[in-house]
């Protein structure tokens, strides 16, 4: 698949049948610092090393060479998930995205997909990833498109490029009409080429003066729109569809699983892709919603000691820095508070 190529060194990898010795060789320098990081999977279920998932160089003890460096290091000031990173992952190299989070939807086929190919495909076509329900409803209900059938959805290639996604094989008309199967989804149009859903907007009376940025006009008539629709063609000045602009410029989906959580306050600490749900963060102190996670608080902090659930504590992770998972471990028993982070 040209959108999600497999790195050359991983093409012949057979992670399901590695020996413990082969796996250990891929973690040699990593565990020199991360001495008690713990296994992501239940012990003795699979033999994989650190670089099988994260990439990097397990043969080098120098951090700058063992780790994968970011294109925008100022955005990754620490080891925690950055605050309000939004589309940052689309601009980082896939090697770095994999290093930070092997479960990210751009790179999950390299690590997770070696064993869970079906689940990775389901993640990329999930409503929580493409978000077509919200976009489709907003565009139809506000008169921007003339059909209830969603056409637009969010999807990115391994290099962060917006892409069209197809259903293979193409669904029949019966499947589309009665089962809700969509033949394709494509990226939103650039808002500049959109047109107002209601052309009667061109008859709205504007103010008496042309608006100038940073120079308000005190003598203008109150209650009138500040910008006239202008004499130029559709798609210019105010002659665009505010719904398209709203979908592209506002945080409506909090965001989708394509990106990290905002990691700025309780309830929004999470990773992206597969790790959004299966790697748990401390988000909610209420035991009704969080269950066994409640005791870890709501500040997105890593656990500072082992207990009946936390089985390892990585000494390199600051315990007073928000934006870290509670521990380095996958979980299948996610409480409802995890769902509420999206």
PDB file of C-alpha atoms in Angstrom, residues 51-187:
ATOM      1  CA  UNK A  51      12.844  -1.390  18.458  1.00  0.00           C
ATOM      2  CA  UNK A  52      10.327  -3.844  16.977  1.00  0.00           C
ATOM      3  CA  UNK A  53       7.664  -1.338  17.993  1.00  0.00           C
ATOM      4  CA  UNK A  54       9.389   2.000  18.561  1.00  0.00           C
ATOM      5  CA  UNK A  55      12.167   1.888  15.990  1.00  0.00           C
ATOM      6  CA  UNK A  56      15.367   3.661  16.958  1.00  0.00           C
ATOM      7  CA  UNK A  57      18.788   2.071  17.453  1.00  0.00           C
ATOM      8  CA  UNK A  58      19.129  -0.544  20.191  1.00  0.00           C
ATOM      9  CA  UNK A  59      22.874  -0.935  19.574  1.00  0.00           C
ATOM     10  CA  UNK A  60      23.845   2.602  20.567  1.00  0.00           C
ATOM     11  CA  UNK A  61      24.106   3.786  24.168  1.00  0.00           C
ATOM     12  CA  UNK A  62      24.219   7.488  23.256  1.00  0.00           C
ATOM     13  CA  UNK A  63      20.713   8.910  23.636  1.00  0.00           C
ATOM     14  CA  UNK A  64      20.903  11.292  20.666  1.00  0.00           C
ATOM     15  CA  UNK A  65      21.753   8.379  18.363  1.00  0.00           C
ATOM     16  CA  UNK A  66      19.599   5.706  19.989  1.00  0.00           C
ATOM     17  CA  UNK A  67      16.478   7.882  19.905  1.00  0.00           C
ATOM     18  CA  UNK A  68      14.749   9.230  16.796  1.00  0.00           C
ATOM     19  CA  UNK A  69      14.962  13.029  16.679  1.00  0.00           C
ATOM     20  CA  UNK A  70      11.965  15.274  16.047  1.00  0.00           C
ATOM     21  CA  UNK A  71      11.681  17.705  13.155  1.00  0.00           C
ATOM     22  CA  UNK A  72      10.258  20.246  15.602  1.00  0.00           C
ATOM     23  CA  UNK A  73      12.135  19.653  18.867  1.00  0.00           C
ATOM     24  CA  UNK A  74      10.766  22.846  20.410  1.00  0.00           C
ATOM     25  CA  UNK A  75       7.313  21.224  20.399  1.00  0.00           C
ATOM     26  CA  UNK A  76       8.617  18.155  22.277  1.00  0.00           C
ATOM     27  CA  UNK A  77      10.321  19.856  25.184  1.00  0.00           C
ATOM     28  CA  UNK A  78       9.957  16.809  27.438  1.00  0.00           C
ATOM     29  CA  UNK A  79       9.025  13.156  27.336  1.00  0.00           C
ATOM     30  CA  UNK A  80       5.322  13.849  27.904  1.00  0.00           C
ATOM     31  CA  UNK A  81       2.697  14.351  25.216  1.00  0.00           C
ATOM     32  CA  UNK A  82       2.820  18.031  24.187  1.00  0.00           C
ATOM     33  CA  UNK A  83      -0.051  20.320  25.143  1.00  0.00           C
ATOM     34  CA  UNK A  84      -2.536  21.156  22.379  1.00  0.00           C
ATOM     35  CA  UNK A  85      -0.363  19.705  19.622  1.00  0.00           C
ATOM     36  CA  UNK A  86      -3.320  19.347  17.216  1.00  0.00           C
ATOM     37  CA  UNK A  87      -1.949  18.560  13.707  1.00  0.00           C
ATOM     38  CA  UNK A  88       1.707  18.443  14.774  1.00  0.00           C
ATOM     39  CA  UNK A  89       1.914  14.709  14.057  1.00  0.00           C
ATOM     40  CA  UNK A  90       1.068  15.370  10.393  1.00  0.00           C
ATOM     41  CA  UNK A  91       4.261  17.395  10.052  1.00  0.00           C
ATOM     42  CA  UNK A  92       6.610  15.056  11.912  1.00  0.00           C
ATOM     43  CA  UNK A  93       8.503  12.264  10.141  1.00  0.00           C
ATOM     44  CA  UNK A  94       6.800   8.848  10.396  1.00  0.00           C
ATOM     45  CA  UNK A  95       9.958   7.462  12.033  1.00  0.00           C
ATOM     46  CA  UNK A  96       9.527   9.918  14.901  1.00  0.00           C
ATOM     47  CA  UNK A  97       5.781   9.332  15.159  1.00  0.00           C
ATOM     48  CA  UNK A  98       6.502   5.600  15.473  1.00  0.00           C
ATOM     49  CA  UNK A  99       9.185   6.270  18.104  1.00  0.00           C
ATOM     50  CA  UNK A 100       6.798   8.322  20.241  1.00  0.00           C
ATOM     51  CA  UNK A 101       3.724   6.138  19.705  1.00  0.00           C
ATOM     52  CA  UNK A 102       3.899   2.921  17.644  1.00  0.00           C
ATOM     53  CA  UNK A 103       0.095   2.708  17.855  1.00  0.00           C
ATOM     54  CA  UNK A 104      -0.493   5.951  15.931  1.00  0.00           C
ATOM     55  CA  UNK A 105      -2.738   5.343  12.919  1.00  0.00           C
ATOM     56  CA  UNK A 106      -0.046   6.569  10.501  1.00  0.00           C
ATOM     57  CA  UNK A 107       2.428   3.891  11.573  1.00  0.00           C
ATOM     58  CA  UNK A 108       0.371   1.223  13.375  1.00  0.00           C
ATOM     59  CA  UNK A 109       0.759  -1.153  10.417  1.00  0.00           C
ATOM     60  CA  UNK A 110       4.480  -1.423  11.187  1.00  0.00           C
ATOM     61  CA  UNK A 111       4.208  -2.525  14.818  1.00  0.00           C
ATOM     62  CA  UNK A 112       0.627  -3.398  15.797  1.00  0.00           C
ATOM     63  CA  UNK A 113      -0.275  -4.512  12.283  1.00  0.00           C
ATOM     64  CA  UNK A 114       2.340  -7.275  12.238  1.00  0.00           C
ATOM     65  CA  UNK A 115       0.008  -9.247  14.507  1.00  0.00           C
ATOM     66  CA  UNK A 116      -3.240  -7.243  14.431  1.00  0.00           C
ATOM     67  CA  UNK A 117      -3.662  -6.285  10.758  1.00  0.00           C
ATOM     68  CA  UNK A 118      -7.463  -6.504  10.871  1.00  0.00           C
ATOM     69  CA  UNK A 119      -7.702  -4.309  13.955  1.00  0.00           C
ATOM     70  CA  UNK A 120      -5.415  -1.646  12.419  1.00  0.00           C
ATOM     71  CA  UNK A 121      -7.644  -1.501   9.334  1.00  0.00           C
ATOM     72  CA  UNK A 122     -10.722  -1.200  11.530  1.00  0.00           C
ATOM     73  CA  UNK A 123      -9.070   1.632  13.453  1.00  0.00           C
ATOM     74  CA  UNK A 124      -8.398   3.600  10.268  1.00  0.00           C
ATOM     75  CA  UNK A 125     -11.987   3.208   9.077  1.00  0.00           C
ATOM     76  CA  UNK A 126     -13.559   3.793  12.492  1.00  0.00           C
ATOM     77  CA  UNK A 127     -16.067   6.577  13.095  1.00  0.00           C
ATOM     78  CA  UNK A 128     -13.782   7.749  15.910  1.00  0.00           C
ATOM     79  CA  UNK A 129     -11.005   8.258  13.354  1.00  0.00           C
ATOM     80  CA  UNK A 130     -12.691   9.698  10.257  1.00  0.00           C
ATOM     81  CA  UNK A 131     -15.517  11.547  12.039  1.00  0.00           C
ATOM     82  CA  UNK A 132     -17.826  11.595   9.005  1.00  0.00           C
ATOM     83  CA  UNK A 133     -20.986  11.525  11.141  1.00  0.00           C
ATOM     84  CA  UNK A 134     -20.360  15.005  12.550  1.00  0.00           C
ATOM     85  CA  UNK A 135     -19.099  16.521   9.313  1.00  0.00           C
ATOM     86  CA  UNK A 136     -21.925  14.965   7.302  1.00  0.00           C
ATOM     87  CA  UNK A 137     -24.617  16.125   9.734  1.00  0.00           C
ATOM     88  CA  UNK A 138     -23.239  19.664  10.016  1.00  0.00           C
ATOM     89  CA  UNK A 139     -22.950  20.123   6.256  1.00  0.00           C
ATOM     90  CA  UNK A 140     -26.397  18.694   5.485  1.00  0.00           C
ATOM     91  CA  UNK A 141     -28.284  20.345   8.338  1.00  0.00           C
ATOM     92  CA  UNK A 142     -26.856  23.757   7.439  1.00  0.00           C
ATOM     93  CA  UNK A 143     -27.632  23.462   3.747  1.00  0.00           C
ATOM     94  CA  UNK A 144     -24.032  23.155   2.553  1.00  0.00           C
ATOM     95  CA  UNK A 145     -24.566  19.824   0.805  1.00  0.00           C
ATOM     96  CA  UNK A 146     -27.732  18.327  -0.622  1.00  0.00           C
ATOM     97  CA  UNK A 147     -27.491  14.748   0.603  1.00  0.00           C
ATOM     98  CA  UNK A 148     -27.621  13.035   3.983  1.00  0.00           C
ATOM     99  CA  UNK A 149     -25.065  10.478   2.839  1.00  0.00           C
ATOM    100  CA  UNK A 150     -21.684  11.529   4.319  1.00  0.00           C
ATOM    101  CA  UNK A 151     -19.026  12.300   1.760  1.00  0.00           C
ATOM    102  CA  UNK A 152     -16.227  13.846   3.817  1.00  0.00           C
ATOM    103  CA  UNK A 153     -14.038  12.208   6.451  1.00  0.00           C
ATOM    104  CA  UNK A 154     -10.642  12.641   8.080  1.00  0.00           C
ATOM    105  CA  UNK A 155      -7.827  10.292   7.053  1.00  0.00           C
ATOM    106  CA  UNK A 156      -4.068  10.730   6.657  1.00  0.00           C
ATOM    107  CA  UNK A 157      -1.319   8.766   4.980  1.00  0.00           C
ATOM    108  CA  UNK A 158       1.873   7.683   6.717  1.00  0.00           C
ATOM    109  CA  UNK A 159       3.357  11.098   5.864  1.00  0.00           C
ATOM    110  CA  UNK A 160       0.397  13.097   7.164  1.00  0.00           C
ATOM    111  CA  UNK A 161      -1.173  13.844   3.769  1.00  0.00           C
ATOM    112  CA  UNK A 162      -5.021  13.998   3.667  1.00  0.00           C
ATOM    113  CA  UNK A 163      -6.324  11.117   1.592  1.00  0.00           C
ATOM    114  CA  UNK A 164      -9.457   9.586   0.143  1.00  0.00           C
ATOM    115  CA  UNK A 165     -10.488   6.210   1.598  1.00  0.00           C
ATOM    116  CA  UNK A 166     -12.514   3.544  -0.201  1.00  0.00           C
ATOM    117  CA  UNK A 167     -14.602   0.542   0.793  1.00  0.00           C
ATOM    118  CA  UNK A 168     -13.272  -2.596  -0.909  1.00  0.00           C
ATOM    119  CA  UNK A 169     -15.171  -4.227  -2.500  1.00  0.00           C
ATOM    120  CA  UNK A 170     -17.477  -1.391  -3.504  1.00  0.00           C
ATOM    121  CA  UNK A 171     -20.737  -1.725  -1.535  1.00  0.00           C
ATOM    122  CA  UNK A 172     -23.991  -2.414  -3.303  1.00  0.00           C
ATOM    123  CA  UNK A 173     -26.813   0.119  -3.365  1.00  0.00           C
ATOM    124  CA  UNK A 174     -28.679  -2.030  -0.824  1.00  0.00           C
ATOM    125  CA  UNK A 175     -25.700  -1.975   1.562  1.00  0.00           C
ATOM    126  CA  UNK A 176     -25.406   1.784   1.173  1.00  0.00           C
ATOM    127  CA  UNK A 177     -29.112   2.450   1.632  1.00  0.00           C
ATOM    128  CA  UNK A 178     -30.011  -0.023   4.379  1.00  0.00           C
ATOM    129  CA  UNK A 179     -26.736  -0.789   6.185  1.00  0.00           C
ATOM    130  CA  UNK A 180     -25.000   2.576   6.046  1.00  0.00           C
ATOM    131  CA  UNK A 181     -21.882   1.300   4.257  1.00  0.00           C
ATOM    132  CA  UNK A 182     -20.142   4.200   2.505  1.00  0.00           C
ATOM    133  CA  UNK A 183     -18.321   3.702  -0.812  1.00  0.00           C
ATOM    134  CA  UNK A 184     -15.709   6.350  -0.004  1.00  0.00           C
ATOM    135  CA  UNK A 185     -14.823   9.352   2.115  1.00  0.00           C
ATOM    136  CA  UNK A 186     -12.646  12.223   1.004  1.00  0.00           C
ATOM    137  CA  UNK A 187     -10.990  15.239   2.657  1.00  0.00           C
TER     138      UNK A 187
END
